[in-house]
Amino acid sequence: MLGFLVKRLALALLVAVTVSVVGFVLLRASGDIAVAIAGEGATETDIQAVRQQYGFDRPLPVQYVEWLGKTLSGDLGRSVYFNVPVAQLIAERLPVTLLLGALSLVFALALSIPLGVVAALRPNSLLDHAALWLAVFGQAMPSFWFALLLILVLGVWGRLLPISGTGSLLNYVMPAIALGYYATPAIMRLTRAGMVEVLGSDYIRTARAKGLRTGKVLFKHALRNAVIPVVSLAAVQFGFMLSGSIVIESIFALPGVGQLAWISLQRSDFTVVQGIVLMLSVIYILLALLADLFNAWLDPRIRVA
Amino acid sequence: MSGGMSPGMGETPLLAVEDLRVDLPLEQGTLHAVRGLSFEVGRGETLCLVGESGCGKSLTSLAVMGLLPRRAKRSARRLSFDGQELLGLSERRMAALRGNRLAMIFQEPMTSLNPAYSIGDQLEEALLCHRRVGRRQARERAVHLLERVGITAAGRRLGQYPHQLSGGLRQRIMIAMALMCGPELIIADEPTTALDVTIQAQILHLLLELKREMGLALVLITHDLGVVARVADKVAVMYAGEIVESGSAVEIFGNPRHPYTRGLLSCVPVPGRTRPGEPLGSIPGIVPSLVGSLEECGFRERCALAQAACRRPVPLHRLEAGRAVRCVLADPAGAPA
Ligand SMILES: Nc1ncnc2c1ncn2[C@@H]1O[C@H](COP(=O)(O)OP(=O)(O)OP(=O)(O)O)[C@@H](O)[C@H]1O
Ligand SMILES: [Mg+2]
């Protein structure tokens, strides 16, 4: 187990370094930043001065190391538009986005895993087909459209839920449904496929031969093995949800990182966008790590790798 | 533990199967995998079920256990365990019997244990789901049985996972698992086929020793007629989903009546007569398709003694002393034997 942990952490670190190098090079390759900073109407000498001031005239590796040092110490630069440190902007808004992401994931899992299990128990039954249609529906509908539909039905007509703001947890219900629903089809189909396979396996027959009740067979012996691929998928979907929050947070006026990204994109505030992309990369890497650790807990065979 | 070789007159057999059928709907039609099987097993008795691959042995045992795949259809005139009818029993009540009073050991030790749970967990739950005992007692029973099935360092094994163990060890664990509740009947479906030849004999030996010691009844499914000759009280020879010959082991080996049984016996190496390296006799030809009904003797095309009467369905002729033969040659009402 310790060996697995060390290997897995080393891998995460390697990915993080690679991502940071690629990110850095892309940033430098995306155009001459000195020109952008110097602004319109700057002369060649102005631009040269900016290059020297920011150190853009030095070799790339040197610049990378310096940038990395700054980033690691929490210095992500300054927002041109808000005129505050990017790290501070993100830190203020991250809790909203993480809460939204977590609630969306919980909603998605709570809907798709039971549906997947039920569909697997009776393949090709009415229920299986109903679940499939629900999945197709979810996959086909853009989340912003679904969000607007929710606002109309639950917010405007039904007056059941608040349609914007962050006053209470209720404010998160609709955004979480809109964001989470999009992830349900994939998770449900994978749960179903996993359960169908596992339910036909020899060890499930053994569990039944022991005289275990159906519930124990399903939820102790089958589900644990069936959800292993689902865990990795859920981690990826959680990443998608964070990206999807750009649209959803704007629709529901939730002051999260997604909304910040949206504003910054509109104002060409690239330091902020850079900072958000970097933060998302780190979250992706952490999610993949968490998913692997969780899977190692689920399946002892993974631990020896 | 009624001691005797066969149940006394009038005593209810532990397991009674009458006209058991298993049908599997396929695209090409219905596969009649088990076609009206009848047999009985008394307390402490060993019944060996033999026959070629695909003749329906595993489906028969799964049908008795109520573990058939969902789409398989089971029917019978009677399927009773210790006098209790199993047909129509609810899943809940069937589960209360399974693993408790009748247990099963499977053909595939490598895949029959759940990879996600420790050996200890899987052994203990077999007892915990039937008896009101604590984890500690369950653990003690598990250790005791692991030692009984010849596993060293039993206490340490409990914390191990299936992938850390060899096939032989896993089958020993499956045997221990089947014994957790002290069952009265064990169905062992080719328990050694998947194992190394060197281990096969050990495992079989162990199973038989435990059986004798605990006075269990055993339904042993096997290809190995050498084993059958040593351990069986009764033998049922299956061919294409039917029993073609059954009777006491002594009778079957001493005086096989069905050409198929004779063919099988000629495939067995006989000490003294078969020289090492000499190829064994085998029965030429293939088994008939099990899809649709059989309107003639299923063995006719492979039988050297086939005659016109074999083109009609052949009933099971009941002979003296519990013998039954499905062959026109064994018809007591005529036909030269
Ligand atoms: N799930 C299934 N779906 C379709 N056909 C099946 C299924 N299980 C068994 N069969 C068929 O039913 C027949 C009997 O199978 P069974 O497994 O009982 O044979 P067996 O006597 O145990 O053979 P073996 O010695 O190879 O284990 C075979 O023809 C097999 O192909
Ligand atoms: Mg079999």
XYZ file of C-alpha atoms and ligand atoms in Angstrom:
674
model
C 0.000 0.000 0.000
C 2.837 2.396 0.880
C 4.575 1.623 -2.393
C 1.381 2.325 -4.283
C 0.933 5.616 -2.453
C 4.470 6.777 -3.200
C 4.179 5.787 -6.853
C 0.848 7.483 -7.253
C 2.006 10.713 -5.590
C 5.122 10.774 -7.746
C 2.922 10.390 -10.815
C 0.695 13.271 -9.732
C 3.763 15.437 -9.217
C 5.100 14.511 -12.634
C 1.789 15.431 -14.261
C 1.727 18.718 -12.361
C 5.228 19.640 -13.545
C 4.369 18.709 -17.134
C 1.187 20.744 -17.025
C 3.018 23.748 -15.616
C 5.724 23.581 -18.313
C 3.170 23.210 -21.103
C 1.066 25.999 -19.613
C 4.052 28.279 -19.331
C 5.268 27.646 -22.878
C 1.777 28.125 -24.303
C 1.487 31.419 -22.483
C 4.776 32.648 -23.914
C 3.926 31.347 -27.386
C 0.495 32.940 -27.478
C 1.949 36.283 -28.545
C 4.416 38.873 -27.412
C 3.242 39.755 -23.936
C 5.512 42.753 -23.800
C 3.544 44.290 -26.670
C 0.295 43.683 -24.836
C 1.597 45.147 -21.596
C 3.146 48.188 -23.230
C -0.247 48.970 -24.658
C -1.374 50.666 -27.837
C 0.856 53.263 -29.402
C 3.964 52.078 -27.569
C 7.223 52.604 -29.396
C 9.790 49.889 -29.994
C 11.913 51.331 -27.149
C 8.924 51.208 -24.790
C 8.379 47.565 -25.604
C 12.077 46.863 -25.146
C 11.931 48.548 -21.764
C 8.958 46.407 -20.743
C 10.855 43.288 -21.868
C 13.746 44.212 -19.671
C 11.577 45.240 -16.732
C 9.637 41.935 -16.753
C 12.670 39.854 -17.651
C 11.219 38.583 -20.944
C 14.624 38.972 -22.556
C 16.118 36.215 -20.459
C 16.237 32.519 -21.496
C 12.920 30.649 -21.194
C 14.093 28.108 -18.576
C 15.187 30.928 -16.313
C 11.833 32.619 -16.745
C 10.037 29.354 -16.065
C 11.855 28.750 -12.816
C 11.127 32.265 -11.679
C 7.455 31.974 -12.645
C 7.211 28.620 -10.892
C 8.722 30.074 -7.735
C 6.214 32.904 -7.739
C 3.282 30.622 -8.454
C 4.246 28.222 -5.691
C 4.438 31.089 -3.237
C 0.880 32.035 -4.215
C 1.707 34.962 -6.466
C -0.428 34.570 -9.572
C -0.063 38.150 -10.698
C -2.473 41.028 -10.528
C -5.814 41.518 -12.204
C -5.816 44.486 -14.554
C -9.564 44.949 -14.231
C -10.091 44.428 -10.502
C -6.625 45.669 -9.588
C -6.217 43.062 -6.830
C -4.029 39.950 -6.679
C -5.423 37.085 -8.776
C -4.864 34.637 -5.926
C -7.117 36.696 -3.718
C -9.838 36.928 -6.388
C -9.844 33.179 -6.817
C -9.651 32.385 -3.108
C -12.718 34.508 -2.413
C -14.779 32.735 -5.071
C -13.510 29.191 -4.869
C -15.763 28.064 -1.969
C -18.907 28.912 -3.953
C -17.711 26.925 -6.974
C -16.510 23.957 -4.942
C -19.798 23.805 -3.061
C -21.721 23.973 -6.339
C -19.497 21.276 -7.862
C -19.841 19.009 -4.832
C -23.629 19.398 -4.730
C -23.865 18.742 -8.466
C -21.795 15.600 -8.102
C -23.877 14.387 -5.172
C -27.028 15.002 -7.193
C -25.588 13.218 -10.219
C -24.436 10.192 -8.196
C -27.636 9.984 -6.164
C -29.654 9.855 -9.366
C -27.466 7.819 -11.677
C -26.136 5.034 -9.462
C -29.535 3.770 -8.232
C -30.900 4.088 -11.767
C -27.922 2.175 -13.149
C -28.349 -0.581 -10.560
C -32.067 -0.926 -11.203
C -31.510 -0.981 -14.970
C -28.866 -3.690 -14.558
C -31.138 -5.852 -12.427
C -33.708 -6.103 -15.185
C -31.925 -5.600 -18.500
C -34.293 -4.680 -21.328
C -37.183 -4.157 -18.945
C -39.427 -1.105 -19.065
C -37.383 0.466 -16.286
C -34.149 -0.127 -18.172
C -35.576 1.593 -21.238
C -36.950 4.476 -19.168
C -33.524 4.993 -17.624
C -31.945 4.909 -21.076
C -34.321 7.583 -22.330
C -33.589 9.727 -19.322
C -29.919 9.365 -20.185
C -30.375 10.274 -23.843
C -32.455 13.268 -22.783
C -29.738 14.413 -20.389
C -26.969 13.962 -22.901
C -28.857 15.796 -25.637
C -29.875 18.839 -23.645
C -27.386 21.695 -23.179
C -27.074 22.527 -19.497
C -27.795 26.230 -19.997
C -31.080 25.322 -21.685
C -31.951 22.952 -18.866
C -31.049 25.688 -16.381
C -33.422 28.138 -18.044
C -36.143 25.496 -18.066
C -35.628 24.909 -14.336
C -35.788 28.631 -13.632
C -39.016 28.890 -15.571
C -40.726 25.894 -14.004
C -39.417 25.832 -10.435
C -38.571 29.498 -10.003
C -41.023 31.577 -11.975
C -44.129 29.383 -12.236
C -43.786 27.215 -9.171
C -42.029 29.853 -7.024
C -40.473 26.951 -5.163
C -36.831 27.986 -5.276
C -34.874 31.226 -5.437
C -33.511 31.877 -8.909
C -30.348 33.810 -8.083
C -27.875 34.740 -5.382
C -26.169 32.832 -2.573
C -28.405 33.622 0.386
C -28.925 30.014 1.456
C -28.250 26.461 0.371
C -31.596 26.623 -1.466
C -29.903 28.940 -3.922
C -27.672 26.072 -4.925
C -30.414 23.558 -5.619
C -31.304 24.567 -9.166
C -27.743 25.253 -10.311
C -26.643 21.908 -8.867
C -29.437 20.073 -10.667
C -28.706 21.861 -13.938
C -25.007 21.118 -13.681
C -25.299 17.618 -12.239
C -27.941 16.347 -14.614
C -25.559 16.573 -17.500
C -23.243 14.085 -15.792
C -25.924 11.517 -14.945
C -26.208 9.716 -18.322
C -22.560 8.694 -18.519
C -22.388 7.640 -14.867
C -25.656 5.742 -15.139
C -24.645 3.837 -18.263
C -21.290 2.906 -16.759
C -22.911 1.778 -13.504
C -25.371 -0.318 -15.474
C -22.667 -1.910 -17.608
C -20.514 -2.606 -14.554
C -23.403 -4.130 -12.617
C -24.511 -6.335 -15.521
C -21.007 -7.711 -15.809
C -20.453 -8.185 -12.092
C -23.874 -9.771 -11.517
C -22.951 -12.477 -14.013
C -19.676 -13.232 -12.262
C -18.805 -16.360 -10.336
C -18.280 -14.601 -7.017
C -21.805 -13.237 -7.068
C -23.004 -16.812 -7.527
C -20.844 -17.746 -4.521
C -22.373 -14.945 -2.471
C -25.831 -16.255 -3.300
C -24.768 -19.842 -2.651
C -23.797 -18.788 0.875
C -27.371 -17.755 1.458
C -26.826 -14.008 1.604
C -29.932 -11.898 1.150
C -30.401 -10.111 -2.165
C -29.615 -6.711 -0.650
C -26.275 -7.913 0.699
C -25.410 -9.563 -2.593
C -26.200 -6.402 -4.540
C -24.803 -3.717 -2.325
C -21.962 -5.464 -0.551
C -20.659 -7.832 -3.203
C -21.719 -6.422 -6.555
C -21.798 -2.639 -6.280
C -18.341 -2.294 -4.789
C -16.777 -4.013 -7.783
C -19.081 -2.384 -10.299
C -18.385 1.217 -9.277
C -14.613 1.078 -9.678
C -14.689 2.498 -13.225
C -17.468 4.852 -12.125
C -15.180 6.489 -9.564
C -12.679 7.542 -12.217
C -15.475 8.768 -14.443
C -17.030 10.748 -11.590
C -13.707 12.499 -11.009
C -13.554 13.500 -14.672
C -17.181 14.607 -14.561
C -16.478 16.730 -11.508
C -13.805 18.473 -13.559
C -16.322 19.027 -16.350
C -18.726 20.473 -13.823
C -16.167 23.028 -12.726
C -15.788 24.075 -16.364
C -19.559 24.008 -16.805
C -19.905 26.333 -13.833
C -18.734 29.188 -16.084
C -22.158 29.152 -17.743
C -24.272 28.036 -14.807
C -22.850 30.506 -12.284
C -23.496 33.319 -14.724
C -27.107 32.234 -15.259
C -27.842 31.924 -11.552
C -25.703 34.898 -10.513
C -23.538 32.811 -8.214
C -20.334 34.705 -7.417
C -17.962 31.798 -8.017
C -14.836 31.144 -10.031
C -16.930 30.372 -13.115
C -18.504 33.773 -13.051
C -15.068 35.331 -12.480
C -13.771 33.499 -15.531
C -16.676 34.767 -17.580
C -16.116 38.394 -16.525
C -12.360 38.158 -17.056
C -12.766 36.651 -20.506
C -15.041 39.490 -21.489
C -12.539 42.080 -20.218
C -9.515 40.274 -21.669
C -8.115 40.066 -18.140
C -5.737 37.254 -19.078
C -3.780 37.104 -15.836
C -6.991 36.086 -14.100
C -7.898 33.577 -16.808
C -4.387 32.111 -16.543
C -4.748 31.815 -12.800
C -8.094 30.065 -13.106
C -6.790 27.616 -15.706
C -3.850 26.805 -13.455
C -6.155 26.278 -10.498
C -8.423 23.997 -12.556
C -5.409 21.939 -13.645
C -4.359 21.477 -10.053
C -7.892 20.447 -9.095
C -7.997 17.937 -11.982
C -4.755 16.385 -10.829
C -5.964 16.198 -7.239
C -9.263 14.647 -8.350
C -7.511 11.953 -10.365
C -5.312 11.233 -7.359
C -8.293 11.028 -5.018
C -10.159 8.747 -7.433
C -7.182 6.400 -7.625
C -6.809 6.301 -3.859
C -10.515 5.597 -3.453
C -10.300 2.804 -6.016
C -7.331 1.340 -4.235
C -9.456 1.237 -1.118
C -12.285 -0.440 -3.062
C -10.144 -3.030 -4.805
C -7.125 -4.518 -3.044
C -5.670 -5.678 -6.363
C -5.014 -2.067 -7.324
C -2.939 -1.499 -4.187
C -0.137 -3.784 -5.292
C 0.509 -1.880 -8.541
C -25.414 -39.302 10.121
C -27.643 -42.268 9.552
C -24.585 -44.356 8.857
C -25.931 -46.680 6.196
C -24.898 -46.677 2.586
C -28.384 -45.995 1.313
C -31.503 -44.734 3.005
C -33.643 -47.368 4.588
C -37.023 -48.236 3.151
C -39.600 -45.509 3.721
C -37.082 -43.083 5.113
C -37.300 -39.745 3.268
C -34.170 -39.174 1.225
C -32.223 -36.011 2.022
C -32.480 -34.839 -1.561
C -35.145 -36.112 -3.910
C -35.256 -34.990 -7.513
C -37.957 -36.153 -9.875
C -38.252 -35.223 -13.535
C -36.065 -32.137 -13.268
C -35.940 -30.023 -16.411
C -33.895 -26.943 -17.252
C -34.690 -24.986 -20.385
C -32.717 -22.099 -21.794
C -34.392 -19.919 -24.386
C -31.904 -19.143 -27.173
C -32.268 -17.392 -30.499
C -32.265 -20.693 -32.415
C -34.918 -22.169 -30.129
C -35.163 -23.568 -26.649
C -32.154 -25.447 -25.359
C -33.367 -28.351 -23.245
C -30.209 -28.719 -21.205
C -31.631 -31.007 -18.526
C -34.385 -33.359 -19.693
C -36.274 -35.029 -16.913
C -33.653 -36.074 -14.392
C -34.521 -38.123 -11.328
C -32.256 -39.138 -8.489
C -32.149 -39.410 -4.734
C -29.439 -38.862 -2.196
C -29.746 -40.248 1.310
C -28.066 -38.877 4.420
C -24.352 -39.489 4.400
C -24.492 -40.929 0.919
C -22.237 -40.095 -2.024
C -23.824 -39.780 -5.431
C -21.516 -39.290 -8.373
C -22.845 -37.555 -11.439
C -20.705 -38.328 -14.479
C -20.890 -37.486 -18.150
C -19.198 -35.635 -20.947
C -18.711 -31.893 -20.994
C -21.942 -30.072 -21.777
C -24.306 -32.855 -20.737
C -25.953 -30.616 -18.117
C -24.188 -31.507 -14.881
C -23.563 -27.956 -13.729
C -27.043 -26.792 -14.636
C -28.465 -29.705 -12.659
C -26.581 -28.686 -9.547
C -27.449 -25.014 -9.992
C -31.093 -25.979 -10.439
C -31.057 -27.816 -7.121
C -29.426 -24.837 -5.404
C -31.832 -22.369 -6.997
C -28.895 -20.549 -8.575
C -29.728 -20.860 -12.252
C -29.225 -17.824 -14.454
C -32.383 -15.745 -14.564
C -33.424 -16.697 -18.079
C -33.114 -20.430 -17.419
C -36.423 -22.106 -16.632
C -36.582 -24.874 -14.063
C -39.376 -27.341 -13.621
C -39.759 -30.657 -11.856
C -42.349 -32.976 -10.476
C -40.502 -32.952 -7.207
C -37.439 -31.267 -5.823
C -37.303 -31.743 -2.111
C -34.691 -31.364 0.557
C -35.243 -33.270 3.779
C -38.910 -33.576 2.917
C -39.321 -29.875 2.193
C -40.412 -28.985 -1.321
C -38.007 -26.455 -2.875
C -40.055 -25.675 -5.954
C -41.959 -22.473 -5.437
C -40.033 -21.611 -2.294
C -39.516 -17.853 -1.983
C -36.016 -16.507 -2.595
C -35.833 -15.519 1.048
C -36.613 -19.016 2.337
C -34.360 -20.626 -0.248
C -31.540 -18.302 0.857
C -32.108 -19.486 4.430
C -31.323 -23.056 3.308
C -28.439 -22.250 0.983
C -25.038 -22.296 2.576
C -26.765 -23.389 5.735
C -28.096 -26.911 5.215
C -27.028 -27.431 1.632
C -23.843 -25.955 0.263
C -22.042 -25.938 -3.037
C -18.456 -25.955 -4.236
C -17.871 -24.662 -7.719
C -15.845 -25.628 -10.735
C -13.946 -22.298 -10.913
C -11.931 -21.560 -7.750
C -10.009 -18.710 -9.410
C -13.091 -16.541 -9.921
C -15.425 -17.747 -7.201
C -14.124 -15.463 -4.455
C -14.891 -11.752 -4.375
C -11.654 -9.878 -5.144
C -12.687 -6.907 -3.005
C -13.046 -8.656 0.355
C -10.609 -10.484 2.562
C -10.749 -14.235 2.974
C -11.775 -13.778 6.597
C -14.656 -11.498 5.732
C -15.982 -13.880 3.099
C -15.695 -16.917 5.351
C -17.226 -15.251 8.384
C -20.237 -13.872 6.570
C -21.209 -17.408 5.540
C -21.816 -18.159 9.218
C -23.027 -14.721 10.267
C -25.880 -14.691 7.788
C -27.371 -17.903 9.179
C -26.472 -17.967 12.868
C -26.815 -15.508 15.672
C -23.157 -15.456 16.592
C -20.643 -12.679 17.072
C -17.782 -11.792 14.752
C -15.353 -13.383 17.170
C -17.034 -16.743 17.121
C -17.305 -16.571 13.348
C -13.610 -15.809 13.179
C -12.765 -18.744 15.429
C -14.858 -21.055 13.279
C -13.142 -19.734 10.143
C -9.683 -20.332 11.606
C -10.702 -23.786 12.761
C -11.995 -24.755 9.326
C -9.029 -23.265 7.489
C -6.819 -25.470 9.626
C -9.116 -28.387 8.914
C -8.761 -27.919 5.153
C -5.011 -27.950 5.548
C -4.162 -24.265 5.347
C -1.180 -23.238 7.414
C -0.967 -19.926 9.289
C -4.750 -19.771 9.165
C -4.996 -16.677 11.352
C -2.823 -14.698 8.944
C -4.711 -15.947 5.884
C -7.896 -14.311 7.096
C -6.456 -10.903 6.309
C -5.347 -11.892 2.818
C -7.185 -11.288 -0.413
C -8.061 -13.853 -3.087
C -5.509 -12.542 -5.598
C -2.740 -13.350 -3.147
C -3.591 -17.054 -3.150
C -3.118 -19.929 -5.578
C -5.974 -21.867 -7.146
C -5.471 -24.814 -4.827
C -5.619 -22.594 -1.759
C -8.697 -20.842 -3.065
C -10.491 -24.138 -3.573
C -9.565 -25.157 -0.028
C -11.083 -21.884 1.128
C -14.220 -22.581 -0.913
C -14.472 -25.938 0.830
C -14.035 -24.314 4.235
C -16.699 -21.775 3.267
C -19.137 -24.518 2.329
C -18.561 -26.107 5.754
C -19.021 -22.943 7.839
C -22.596 -23.745 8.863
C -22.131 -27.507 9.034
C -24.364 -28.437 6.081
C -26.030 -31.800 5.594
C -25.438 -31.911 1.855
C -22.648 -30.594 -0.307
C -22.803 -30.416 -4.069
C -19.282 -30.334 -5.476
C -19.235 -29.490 -9.162
C -15.944 -30.746 -10.591
C -14.087 -29.243 -7.645
C -10.677 -30.171 -9.010
C -10.978 -29.784 -12.786
C -9.454 -26.295 -12.831
C -6.510 -27.239 -10.633
C -3.009 -28.557 -11.298
C -2.956 -32.311 -11.641
C -0.654 -32.584 -8.637
C -3.147 -30.749 -6.441
C -6.293 -32.427 -7.746
C -5.788 -35.600 -5.749
C -5.027 -33.683 -2.544
C -8.166 -31.567 -2.761
C -10.377 -34.520 -3.573
C -8.884 -36.518 -0.767
C -9.513 -33.671 1.632
C -13.110 -33.308 0.528
C -13.818 -36.991 0.991
C -12.123 -37.130 4.356
C -14.174 -34.198 5.616
C -17.312 -35.734 4.213
C -16.707 -38.986 6.055
C -15.786 -37.233 9.260
C -18.778 -34.930 9.288
C -21.232 -37.461 7.920
C -22.257 -35.248 5.046
C -24.129 -36.331 1.986
C -22.225 -35.502 -1.176
C -23.181 -35.025 -4.773
C -19.876 -35.193 -6.593
C -19.754 -34.163 -10.208
C -16.681 -35.420 -11.967
C -15.163 -36.654 -15.207
C -12.830 -38.936 -13.359
C -14.248 -42.437 -13.279
C -11.270 -43.603 -11.265
C -12.461 -41.317 -8.481
C -16.029 -42.476 -8.902
C -15.006 -46.083 -8.489
C -13.294 -45.262 -5.195
C -15.851 -43.015 -3.546
C -19.334 -43.388 -4.973
C -22.202 -45.157 -3.255
C -24.411 -44.439 -6.225
C -23.645 -43.364 -9.749
C -25.776 -41.548 -12.293
C -24.403 -41.429 -15.825
C -25.655 -38.435 -17.780
C -25.763 -38.067 -21.517
C -27.253 -35.105 -23.402
C -29.298 -33.879 -20.463
C -30.659 -37.282 -19.463
C -29.653 -40.028 -17.112
C -28.789 -43.010 -19.288
C -27.812 -45.314 -16.473
C -27.926 -45.222 -12.729
C -27.416 -47.588 -9.869
C -25.028 -48.529 -7.109
C -21.361 -48.021 -7.876
C -20.690 -51.718 -7.538
C -23.347 -52.548 -10.120
C -22.355 -49.843 -12.588
C -18.701 -50.762 -12.545
C -19.252 -54.486 -12.311
C -21.956 -54.744 -14.903
C -22.425 -51.647 -17.032
C -25.543 -52.057 -19.169
C -25.633 -48.956 -21.326
C -23.251 -48.776 -24.309
C -22.349 -45.222 -23.304
C -21.365 -46.303 -19.798
C -19.286 -49.073 -21.272
C -17.666 -46.555 -23.587
C -16.858 -44.269 -20.680
C -15.382 -47.123 -18.693
C -13.155 -48.106 -21.579
C -11.743 -44.573 -21.457
C -10.458 -45.118 -17.944
C -6.885 -46.251 -17.529
C -6.891 -49.609 -15.843
C -3.855 -50.460 -13.721
C -2.051 -53.390 -15.280
C -3.948 -53.330 -18.532
C -3.231 -49.831 -19.777
C 0.436 -49.273 -20.405
C 1.861 -45.795 -19.653
C 1.688 -43.525 -22.712
C -0.895 -45.672 -24.460
C -3.776 -43.544 -25.760
C -7.036 -44.200 -23.986
C -10.075 -45.305 -25.864
C -12.536 -42.534 -26.495
C -16.056 -42.522 -27.831
C -16.092 -41.319 -31.420
C -18.780 -38.925 -32.643
C -20.415 -35.872 -31.168
C -23.248 -35.162 -28.771
C -26.593 -34.313 -30.439
C -27.861 -30.753 -30.349
C -29.853 -30.025 -27.202
C -32.059 -27.523 -29.002
C -35.535 -28.923 -29.623
C -36.724 -32.327 -28.528
C -34.956 -35.638 -29.041
C -37.151 -38.144 -30.822
C -34.660 -40.977 -30.670
C -31.851 -42.300 -28.533
C -29.332 -39.459 -28.316
C -26.447 -41.908 -28.384
C -27.650 -43.802 -31.487
C -25.218 -42.250 -33.957
C -22.238 -43.063 -31.769
C -23.386 -46.506 -30.725
C -21.938 -49.676 -32.242
C -25.020 -51.641 -31.194
C -27.629 -49.265 -32.639
C -30.709 -50.864 -34.164
C -34.065 -49.844 -35.590
C -35.728 -49.536 -32.169
C -33.228 -46.789 -31.261
C -34.944 -44.410 -33.687
C -37.828 -44.017 -31.265
C -37.725 -42.254 -27.886
C -36.225 -44.665 -25.370
C -37.783 -44.820 -21.900
C -35.776 -45.392 -18.740
C -36.082 -49.061 -17.867
C -36.137 -49.658 -14.143
C -34.353 -52.874 -13.327
C -33.715 -54.729 -10.097
C -32.197 -53.068 -7.004
C -32.454 -49.409 -7.932
C -30.860 -49.810 -11.333
C -32.190 -47.909 -14.296
C -30.976 -48.003 -17.892
C -32.151 -45.974 -20.866
C -31.413 -48.450 -23.657
C -33.495 -50.734 -25.795
C -30.998 -53.503 -25.120
C -31.836 -53.377 -21.441
C -35.569 -53.678 -21.956
C -36.585 -56.506 -19.604
C -39.604 -57.219 -21.870
C -37.544 -58.804 -24.610
C -34.604 -57.726 -26.787
C -31.365 -59.645 -26.312
C -29.049 -57.999 -23.783
N -25.838 -19.604 -19.456
C -25.973 -20.448 -20.489
N -26.427 -19.998 -21.680
C -26.560 -20.834 -22.727
N -26.289 -22.128 -22.692
C -25.819 -22.636 -21.548
C -25.639 -21.822 -20.389
N -25.159 -22.593 -19.391
C -25.043 -23.820 -19.929
N -25.449 -23.869 -21.207
C -25.488 -25.033 -22.076
O -26.194 -26.048 -21.402
C -25.582 -27.292 -21.587
C -25.245 -27.906 -20.252
O -24.273 -27.094 -19.609
P -23.577 -27.486 -18.238
O -22.739 -26.323 -17.848
O -24.594 -27.930 -17.263
O -22.662 -28.698 -18.681
P -21.658 -29.567 -17.798
O -22.151 -30.953 -17.877
O -21.499 -28.982 -16.463
O -20.324 -29.459 -18.624
P -18.806 -29.342 -18.087
O -18.356 -30.708 -17.799
O -18.097 -28.739 -19.256
O -18.829 -28.441 -16.904
C -24.369 -27.047 -22.467
O -24.702 -27.395 -23.786
C -24.118 -25.577 -22.346
O -23.602 -25.077 -23.546
Mg -19.965 -27.986 -15.464
